[in-house]
Short mmCIF file of C-alpha atoms and ligand atoms in Angstrom, two decimals:
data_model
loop_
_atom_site.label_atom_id
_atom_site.label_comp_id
_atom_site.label_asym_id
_atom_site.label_seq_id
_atom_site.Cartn_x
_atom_site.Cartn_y
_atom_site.Cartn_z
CA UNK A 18 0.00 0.00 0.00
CA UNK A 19 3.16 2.20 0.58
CA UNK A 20 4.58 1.60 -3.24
CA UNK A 21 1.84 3.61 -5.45
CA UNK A 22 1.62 2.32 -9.02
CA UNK A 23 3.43 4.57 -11.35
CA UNK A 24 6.27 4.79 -9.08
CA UNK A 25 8.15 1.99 -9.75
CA UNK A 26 7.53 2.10 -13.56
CA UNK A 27 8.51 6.06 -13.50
CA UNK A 28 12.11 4.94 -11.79
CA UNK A 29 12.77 2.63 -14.70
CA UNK A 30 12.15 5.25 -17.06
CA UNK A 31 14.50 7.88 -15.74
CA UNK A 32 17.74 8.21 -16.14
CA UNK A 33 19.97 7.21 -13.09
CA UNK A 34 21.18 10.66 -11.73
CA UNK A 35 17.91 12.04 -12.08
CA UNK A 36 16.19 9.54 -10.18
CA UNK A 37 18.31 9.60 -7.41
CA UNK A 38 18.57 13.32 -7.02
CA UNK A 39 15.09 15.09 -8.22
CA UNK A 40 12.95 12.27 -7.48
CA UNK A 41 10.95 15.00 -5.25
CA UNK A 42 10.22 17.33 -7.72
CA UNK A 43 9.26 14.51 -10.49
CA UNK A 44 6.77 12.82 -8.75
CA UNK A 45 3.28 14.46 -9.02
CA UNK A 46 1.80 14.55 -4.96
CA UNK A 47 3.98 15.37 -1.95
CA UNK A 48 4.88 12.30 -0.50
CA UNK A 49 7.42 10.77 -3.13
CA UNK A 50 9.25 7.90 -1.81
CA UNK A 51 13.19 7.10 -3.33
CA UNK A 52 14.52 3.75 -3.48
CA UNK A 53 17.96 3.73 -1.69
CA UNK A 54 20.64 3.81 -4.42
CA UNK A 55 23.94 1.18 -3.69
CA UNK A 56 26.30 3.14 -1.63
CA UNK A 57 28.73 3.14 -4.18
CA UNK A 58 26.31 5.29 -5.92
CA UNK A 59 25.18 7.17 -3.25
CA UNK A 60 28.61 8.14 -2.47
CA UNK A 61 28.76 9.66 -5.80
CA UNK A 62 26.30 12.32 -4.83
CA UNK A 63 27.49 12.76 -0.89
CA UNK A 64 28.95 16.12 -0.31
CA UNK A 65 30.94 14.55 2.51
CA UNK A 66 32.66 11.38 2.94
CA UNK A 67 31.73 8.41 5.08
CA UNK A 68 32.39 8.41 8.73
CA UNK A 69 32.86 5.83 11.17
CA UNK A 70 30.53 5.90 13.73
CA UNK A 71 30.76 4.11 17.22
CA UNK A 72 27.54 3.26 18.39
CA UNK A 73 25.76 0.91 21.61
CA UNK A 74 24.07 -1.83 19.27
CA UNK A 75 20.73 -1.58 20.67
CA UNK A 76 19.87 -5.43 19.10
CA UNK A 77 22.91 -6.60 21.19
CA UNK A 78 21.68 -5.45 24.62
CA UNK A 79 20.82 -7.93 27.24
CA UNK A 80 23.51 -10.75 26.60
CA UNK A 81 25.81 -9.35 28.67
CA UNK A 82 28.71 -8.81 26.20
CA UNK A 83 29.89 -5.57 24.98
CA UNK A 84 27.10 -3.91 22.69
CA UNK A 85 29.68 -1.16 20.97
CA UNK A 86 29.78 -1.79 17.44
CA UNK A 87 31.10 0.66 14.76
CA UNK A 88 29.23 1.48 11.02
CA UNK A 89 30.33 3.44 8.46
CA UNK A 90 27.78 5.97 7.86
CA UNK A 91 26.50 9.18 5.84
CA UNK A 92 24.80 11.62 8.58
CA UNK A 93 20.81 11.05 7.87
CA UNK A 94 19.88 14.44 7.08
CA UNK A 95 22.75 14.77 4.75
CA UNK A 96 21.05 11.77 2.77
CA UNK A 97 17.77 13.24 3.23
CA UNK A 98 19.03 16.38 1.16
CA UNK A 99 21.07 14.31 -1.66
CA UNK A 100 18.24 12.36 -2.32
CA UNK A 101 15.35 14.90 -1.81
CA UNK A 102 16.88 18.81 -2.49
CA UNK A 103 17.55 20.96 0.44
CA UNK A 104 13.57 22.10 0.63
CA UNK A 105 13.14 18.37 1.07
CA UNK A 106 12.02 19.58 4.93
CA UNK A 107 9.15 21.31 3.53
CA UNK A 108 5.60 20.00 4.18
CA UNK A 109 8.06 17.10 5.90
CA UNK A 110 6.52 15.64 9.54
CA UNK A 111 8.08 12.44 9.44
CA UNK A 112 10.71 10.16 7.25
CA UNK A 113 9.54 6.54 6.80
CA UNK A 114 12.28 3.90 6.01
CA UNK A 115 10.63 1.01 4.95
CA UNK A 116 12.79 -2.01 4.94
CA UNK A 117 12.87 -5.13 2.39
CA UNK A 118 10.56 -7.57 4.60
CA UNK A 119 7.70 -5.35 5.36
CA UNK A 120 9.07 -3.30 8.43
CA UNK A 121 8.17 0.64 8.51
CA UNK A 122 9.50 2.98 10.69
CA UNK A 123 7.63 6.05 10.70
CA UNK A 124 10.12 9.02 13.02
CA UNK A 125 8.89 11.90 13.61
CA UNK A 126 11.15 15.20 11.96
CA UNK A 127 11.62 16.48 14.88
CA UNK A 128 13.63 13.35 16.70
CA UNK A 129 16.66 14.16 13.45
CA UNK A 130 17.13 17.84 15.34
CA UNK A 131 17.55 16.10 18.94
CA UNK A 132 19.57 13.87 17.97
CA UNK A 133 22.10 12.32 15.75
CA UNK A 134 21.20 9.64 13.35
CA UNK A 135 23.05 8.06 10.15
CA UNK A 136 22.83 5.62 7.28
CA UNK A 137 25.28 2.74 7.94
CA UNK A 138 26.16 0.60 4.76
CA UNK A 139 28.61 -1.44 6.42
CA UNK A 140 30.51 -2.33 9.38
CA UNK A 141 33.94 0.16 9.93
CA UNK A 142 35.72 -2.85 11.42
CA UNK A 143 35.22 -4.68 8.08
CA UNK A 144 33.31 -7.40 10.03
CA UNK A 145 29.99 -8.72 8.06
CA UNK A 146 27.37 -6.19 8.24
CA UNK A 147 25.05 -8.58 10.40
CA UNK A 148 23.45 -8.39 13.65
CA UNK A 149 22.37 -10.79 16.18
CA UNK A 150 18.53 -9.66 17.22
CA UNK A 151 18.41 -11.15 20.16
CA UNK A 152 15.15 -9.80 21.03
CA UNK A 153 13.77 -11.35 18.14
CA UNK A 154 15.64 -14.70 18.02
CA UNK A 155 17.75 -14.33 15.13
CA UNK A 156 21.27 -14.46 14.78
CA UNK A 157 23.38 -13.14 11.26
CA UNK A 158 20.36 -11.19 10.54
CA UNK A 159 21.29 -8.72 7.37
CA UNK A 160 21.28 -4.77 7.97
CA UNK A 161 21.70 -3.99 4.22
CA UNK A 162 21.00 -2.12 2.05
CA UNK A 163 21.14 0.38 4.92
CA UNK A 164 20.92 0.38 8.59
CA UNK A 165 19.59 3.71 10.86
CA UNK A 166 21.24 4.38 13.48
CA UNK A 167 21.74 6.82 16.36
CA UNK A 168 24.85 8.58 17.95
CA UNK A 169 23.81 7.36 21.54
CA UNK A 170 27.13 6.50 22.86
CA UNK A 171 26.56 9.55 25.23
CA UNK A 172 22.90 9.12 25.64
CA UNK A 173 22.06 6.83 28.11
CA UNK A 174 18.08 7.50 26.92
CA UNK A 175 18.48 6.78 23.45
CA UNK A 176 19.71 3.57 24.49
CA UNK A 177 17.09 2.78 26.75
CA UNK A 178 14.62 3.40 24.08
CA UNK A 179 15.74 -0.03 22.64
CA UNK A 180 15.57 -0.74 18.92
CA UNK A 181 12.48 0.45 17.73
CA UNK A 182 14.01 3.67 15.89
CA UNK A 183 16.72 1.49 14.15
CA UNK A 184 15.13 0.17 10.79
CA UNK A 185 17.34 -2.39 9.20
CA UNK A 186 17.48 -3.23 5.48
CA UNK A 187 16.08 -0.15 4.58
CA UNK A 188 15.35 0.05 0.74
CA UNK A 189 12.89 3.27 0.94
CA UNK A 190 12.77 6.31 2.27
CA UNK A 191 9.92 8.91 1.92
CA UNK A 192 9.48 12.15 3.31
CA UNK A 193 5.54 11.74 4.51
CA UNK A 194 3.00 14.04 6.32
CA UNK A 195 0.85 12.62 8.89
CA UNK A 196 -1.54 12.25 6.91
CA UNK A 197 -2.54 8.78 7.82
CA UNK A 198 -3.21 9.51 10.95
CA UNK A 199 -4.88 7.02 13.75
CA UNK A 200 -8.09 7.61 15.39
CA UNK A 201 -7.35 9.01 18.91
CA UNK A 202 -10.21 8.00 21.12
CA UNK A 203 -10.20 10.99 24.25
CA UNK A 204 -7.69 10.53 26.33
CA UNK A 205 -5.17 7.86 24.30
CA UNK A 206 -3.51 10.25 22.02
CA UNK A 207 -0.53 8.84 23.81
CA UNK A 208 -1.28 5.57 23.82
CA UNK A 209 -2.23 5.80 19.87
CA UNK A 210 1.39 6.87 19.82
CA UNK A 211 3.10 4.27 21.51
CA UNK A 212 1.49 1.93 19.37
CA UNK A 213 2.61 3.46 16.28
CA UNK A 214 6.07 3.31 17.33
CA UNK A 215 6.03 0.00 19.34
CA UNK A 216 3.55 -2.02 17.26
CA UNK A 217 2.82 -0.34 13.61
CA UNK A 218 6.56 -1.44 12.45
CA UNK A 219 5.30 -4.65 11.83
CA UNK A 220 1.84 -5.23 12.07
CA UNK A 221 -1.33 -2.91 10.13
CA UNK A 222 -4.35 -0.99 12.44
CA UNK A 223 -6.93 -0.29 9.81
CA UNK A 224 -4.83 -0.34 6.88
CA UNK A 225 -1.43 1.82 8.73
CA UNK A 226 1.18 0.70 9.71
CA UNK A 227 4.27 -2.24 8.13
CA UNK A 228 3.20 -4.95 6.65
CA UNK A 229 5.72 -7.50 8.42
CA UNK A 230 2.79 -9.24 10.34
CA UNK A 231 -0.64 -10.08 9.09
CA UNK A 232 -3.63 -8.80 10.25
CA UNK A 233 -5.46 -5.64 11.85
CA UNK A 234 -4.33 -5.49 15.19
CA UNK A 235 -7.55 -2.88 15.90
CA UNK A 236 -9.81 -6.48 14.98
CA UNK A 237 -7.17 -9.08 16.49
CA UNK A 238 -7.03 -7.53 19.93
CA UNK A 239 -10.43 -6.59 20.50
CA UNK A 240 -10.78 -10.53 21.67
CA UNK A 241 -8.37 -10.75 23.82
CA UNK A 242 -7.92 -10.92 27.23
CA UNK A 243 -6.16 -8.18 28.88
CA UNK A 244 -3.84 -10.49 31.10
CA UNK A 245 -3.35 -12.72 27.61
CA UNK A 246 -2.14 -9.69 25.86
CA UNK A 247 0.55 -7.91 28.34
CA UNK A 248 1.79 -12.07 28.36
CA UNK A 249 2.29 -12.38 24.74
CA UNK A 250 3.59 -8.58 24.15
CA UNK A 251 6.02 -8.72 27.51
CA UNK A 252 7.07 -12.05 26.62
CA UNK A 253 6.14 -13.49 22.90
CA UNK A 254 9.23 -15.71 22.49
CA UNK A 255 7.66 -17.47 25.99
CA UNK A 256 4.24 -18.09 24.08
CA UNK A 257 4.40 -18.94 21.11
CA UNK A 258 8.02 -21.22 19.98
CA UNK A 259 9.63 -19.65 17.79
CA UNK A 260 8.25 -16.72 17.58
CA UNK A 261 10.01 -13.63 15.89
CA UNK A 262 8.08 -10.91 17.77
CA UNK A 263 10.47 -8.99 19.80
CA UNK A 264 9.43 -8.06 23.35
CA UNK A 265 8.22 -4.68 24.34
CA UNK A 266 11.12 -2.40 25.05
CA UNK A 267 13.36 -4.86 26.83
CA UNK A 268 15.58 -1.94 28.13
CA UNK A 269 13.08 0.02 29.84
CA UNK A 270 11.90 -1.17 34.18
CA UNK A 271 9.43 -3.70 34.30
CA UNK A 272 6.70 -1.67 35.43
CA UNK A 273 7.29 0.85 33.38
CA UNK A 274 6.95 -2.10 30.65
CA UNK A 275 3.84 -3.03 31.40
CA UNK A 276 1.89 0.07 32.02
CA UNK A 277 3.42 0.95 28.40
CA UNK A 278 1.29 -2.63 27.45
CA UNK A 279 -1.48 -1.45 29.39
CA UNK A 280 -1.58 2.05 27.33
CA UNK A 281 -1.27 0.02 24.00
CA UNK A 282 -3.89 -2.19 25.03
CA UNK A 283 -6.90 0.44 25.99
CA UNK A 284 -6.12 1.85 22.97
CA UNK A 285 -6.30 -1.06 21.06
CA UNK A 286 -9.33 -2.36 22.41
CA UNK A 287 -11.30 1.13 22.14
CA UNK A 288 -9.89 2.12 18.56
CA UNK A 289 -12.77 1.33 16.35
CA UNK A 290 -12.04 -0.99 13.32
CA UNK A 291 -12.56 -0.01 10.14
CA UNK A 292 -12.18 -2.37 6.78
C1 LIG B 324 9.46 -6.65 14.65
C2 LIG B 324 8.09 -6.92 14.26
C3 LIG B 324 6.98 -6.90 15.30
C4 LIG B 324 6.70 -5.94 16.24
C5 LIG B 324 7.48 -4.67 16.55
C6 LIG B 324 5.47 -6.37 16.90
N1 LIG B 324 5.06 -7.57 16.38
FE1 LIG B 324 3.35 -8.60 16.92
N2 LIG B 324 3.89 -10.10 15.67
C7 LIG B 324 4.96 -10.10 14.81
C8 LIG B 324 4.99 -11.35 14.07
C9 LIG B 324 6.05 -11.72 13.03
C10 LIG B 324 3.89 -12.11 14.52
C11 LIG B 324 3.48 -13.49 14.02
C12 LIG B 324 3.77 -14.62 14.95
C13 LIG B 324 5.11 -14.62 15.61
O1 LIG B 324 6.19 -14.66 14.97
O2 LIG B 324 5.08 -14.55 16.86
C14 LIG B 324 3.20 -11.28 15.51
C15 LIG B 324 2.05 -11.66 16.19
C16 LIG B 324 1.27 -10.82 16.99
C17 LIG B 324 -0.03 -11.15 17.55
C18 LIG B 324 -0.78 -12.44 17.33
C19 LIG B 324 -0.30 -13.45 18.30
C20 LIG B 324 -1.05 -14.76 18.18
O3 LIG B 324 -0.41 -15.76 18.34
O4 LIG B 324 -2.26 -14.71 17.95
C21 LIG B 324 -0.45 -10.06 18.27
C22 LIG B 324 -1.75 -9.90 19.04
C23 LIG B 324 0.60 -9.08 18.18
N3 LIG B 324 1.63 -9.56 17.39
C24 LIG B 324 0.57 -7.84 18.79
C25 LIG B 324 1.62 -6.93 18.80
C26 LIG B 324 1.62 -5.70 19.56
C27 LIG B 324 0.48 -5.20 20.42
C28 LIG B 324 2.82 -5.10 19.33
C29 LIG B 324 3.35 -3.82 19.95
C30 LIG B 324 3.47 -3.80 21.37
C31 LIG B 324 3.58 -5.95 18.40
N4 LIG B 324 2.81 -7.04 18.11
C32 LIG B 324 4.84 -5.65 17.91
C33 LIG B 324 5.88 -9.08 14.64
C34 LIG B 324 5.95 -7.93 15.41
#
């Protein structure tokens, strides 16, 4: 739902340098998406070299072994501006990365001014550019094409946020307003907000969200159990083998865990659900 048609046929058609630089101002409507060119390519229209970033591997926390892991990155908004012109920011709320199986992070425009994020296409050490996901059971998991990340080495809260703002295999990025937005029953705007970030990655709510996981999660939850649901979201790989459904924000306290469930959970329960 996140590829219109025409898109895809309008890339083939133009030639190379054009499509990765004015793809914004080619593409009728204001939310046009780019396919990530190779870095090699990408290089090509960098103003600025590649950097080697040091980083606390969120996907590594929680084993006990040393999480710092260095990329080689371009800074994100730098990237942002090769690909989309400097006005790119314009009518801008939020980027989405969407990533080759289905995964979409939606951030927010503001979170690039707080803090520091780049596109890695590689590790710096020359070691494979993998990950172990230990929240989600998977070892030698591919980051490329590209791989978010954040400069949180010196901020202890961005690594307590966990891994939900660190799209791997990113193959498209598009500037988007918040257009889609949820329904925000009184009194669980934040709660509609937690599960975007938390839960819309993956799964859909009335159409929105990553396509990762199948299903409406407005239509899924409403028959749950409330006790059933902080289970499975606190602990999925404990309820169903084998499952690749990472827990809520390991990182964060354990209470502060589950009244984050909780939120998601009113919210999915009085969200209405709509085809
Ligand atoms: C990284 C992707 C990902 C994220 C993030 C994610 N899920 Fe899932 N979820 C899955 C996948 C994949 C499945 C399918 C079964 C499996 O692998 O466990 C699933 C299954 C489910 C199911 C069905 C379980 C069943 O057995 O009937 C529910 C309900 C669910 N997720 C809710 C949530 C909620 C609520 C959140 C946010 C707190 C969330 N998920 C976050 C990937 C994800």
């Amino acid at each position: 739902m996140y590829r219109r048609a025409g898109e895809e046929n309008a890339m083939i058609l133009l030639p190379r340098a054009v499509a990765t630089c004015c793809l914004a101002v080619l593409l009728a409507g204001n939310v046009a998406a780019a396919p990530m060119p190779p870095p090699g390519e990408l290089g090509g229209i960098m103003e600025t070299p590649a950097q080697d970033v040091t980083v606390v591997e969120p996907h590594l926390l929680g084993n006990g072994a040393d999480a710092t892991t260095r990329y080689l990155a371009y800074p994100a908004l730098d990237v942002l501006a090769a690909l989309f012109g400097s006005g790119w920011r314009e009518g801008t709320e939020a980027v989405e990365f969407r990533a080759l199986d289905g995964y979409v992070a939606r951030i927010g425009i503001e979170r690039f001014d707080a803090d520091t994020a780049f596109l890695a296409f590689a590790r710096a050490d020359g070691a494979p550019f993998t990950v172990d996901n230990l929240g989600q059971n998977e070892t030698g998991v591919p980051l490329g094409p590209y791989y978010l990340i954040w400069d949180n080495i010196t901020n202890p809260d961005l690594v307590r946020a966990g891994a939900s703002g660190w799209p791997y295999q990113v193959a498209e990025i598009a500037p988007v307003r918040r257009a889609d937005t949820l329904p925000l029953p009184p009194g669980l705007e934040r709660a509609a907000g937690l599960t975007r970030e938390k839960c819309l990655v993956c799964h859909q709510l009335n159409g929105i969200g990553g396509t990762k996981a199948e299903g409406n999660l407005a239509r899924m939850v409403k028959a749950w159990d409330e006790e059933d649901f902080l289970t499975l979201v606190l602990t999925p790989a404990a309820q169903r083998e084998g499952s690749t459904m990472p827990a809520l924000t390991e990182t964060l306290p354990e209470a502060e865990r589950r009244a984050m469930a909780r939120a998601i959970f009113s919210y999915l329960v009085a969200v209405p659900v709509t085809p």
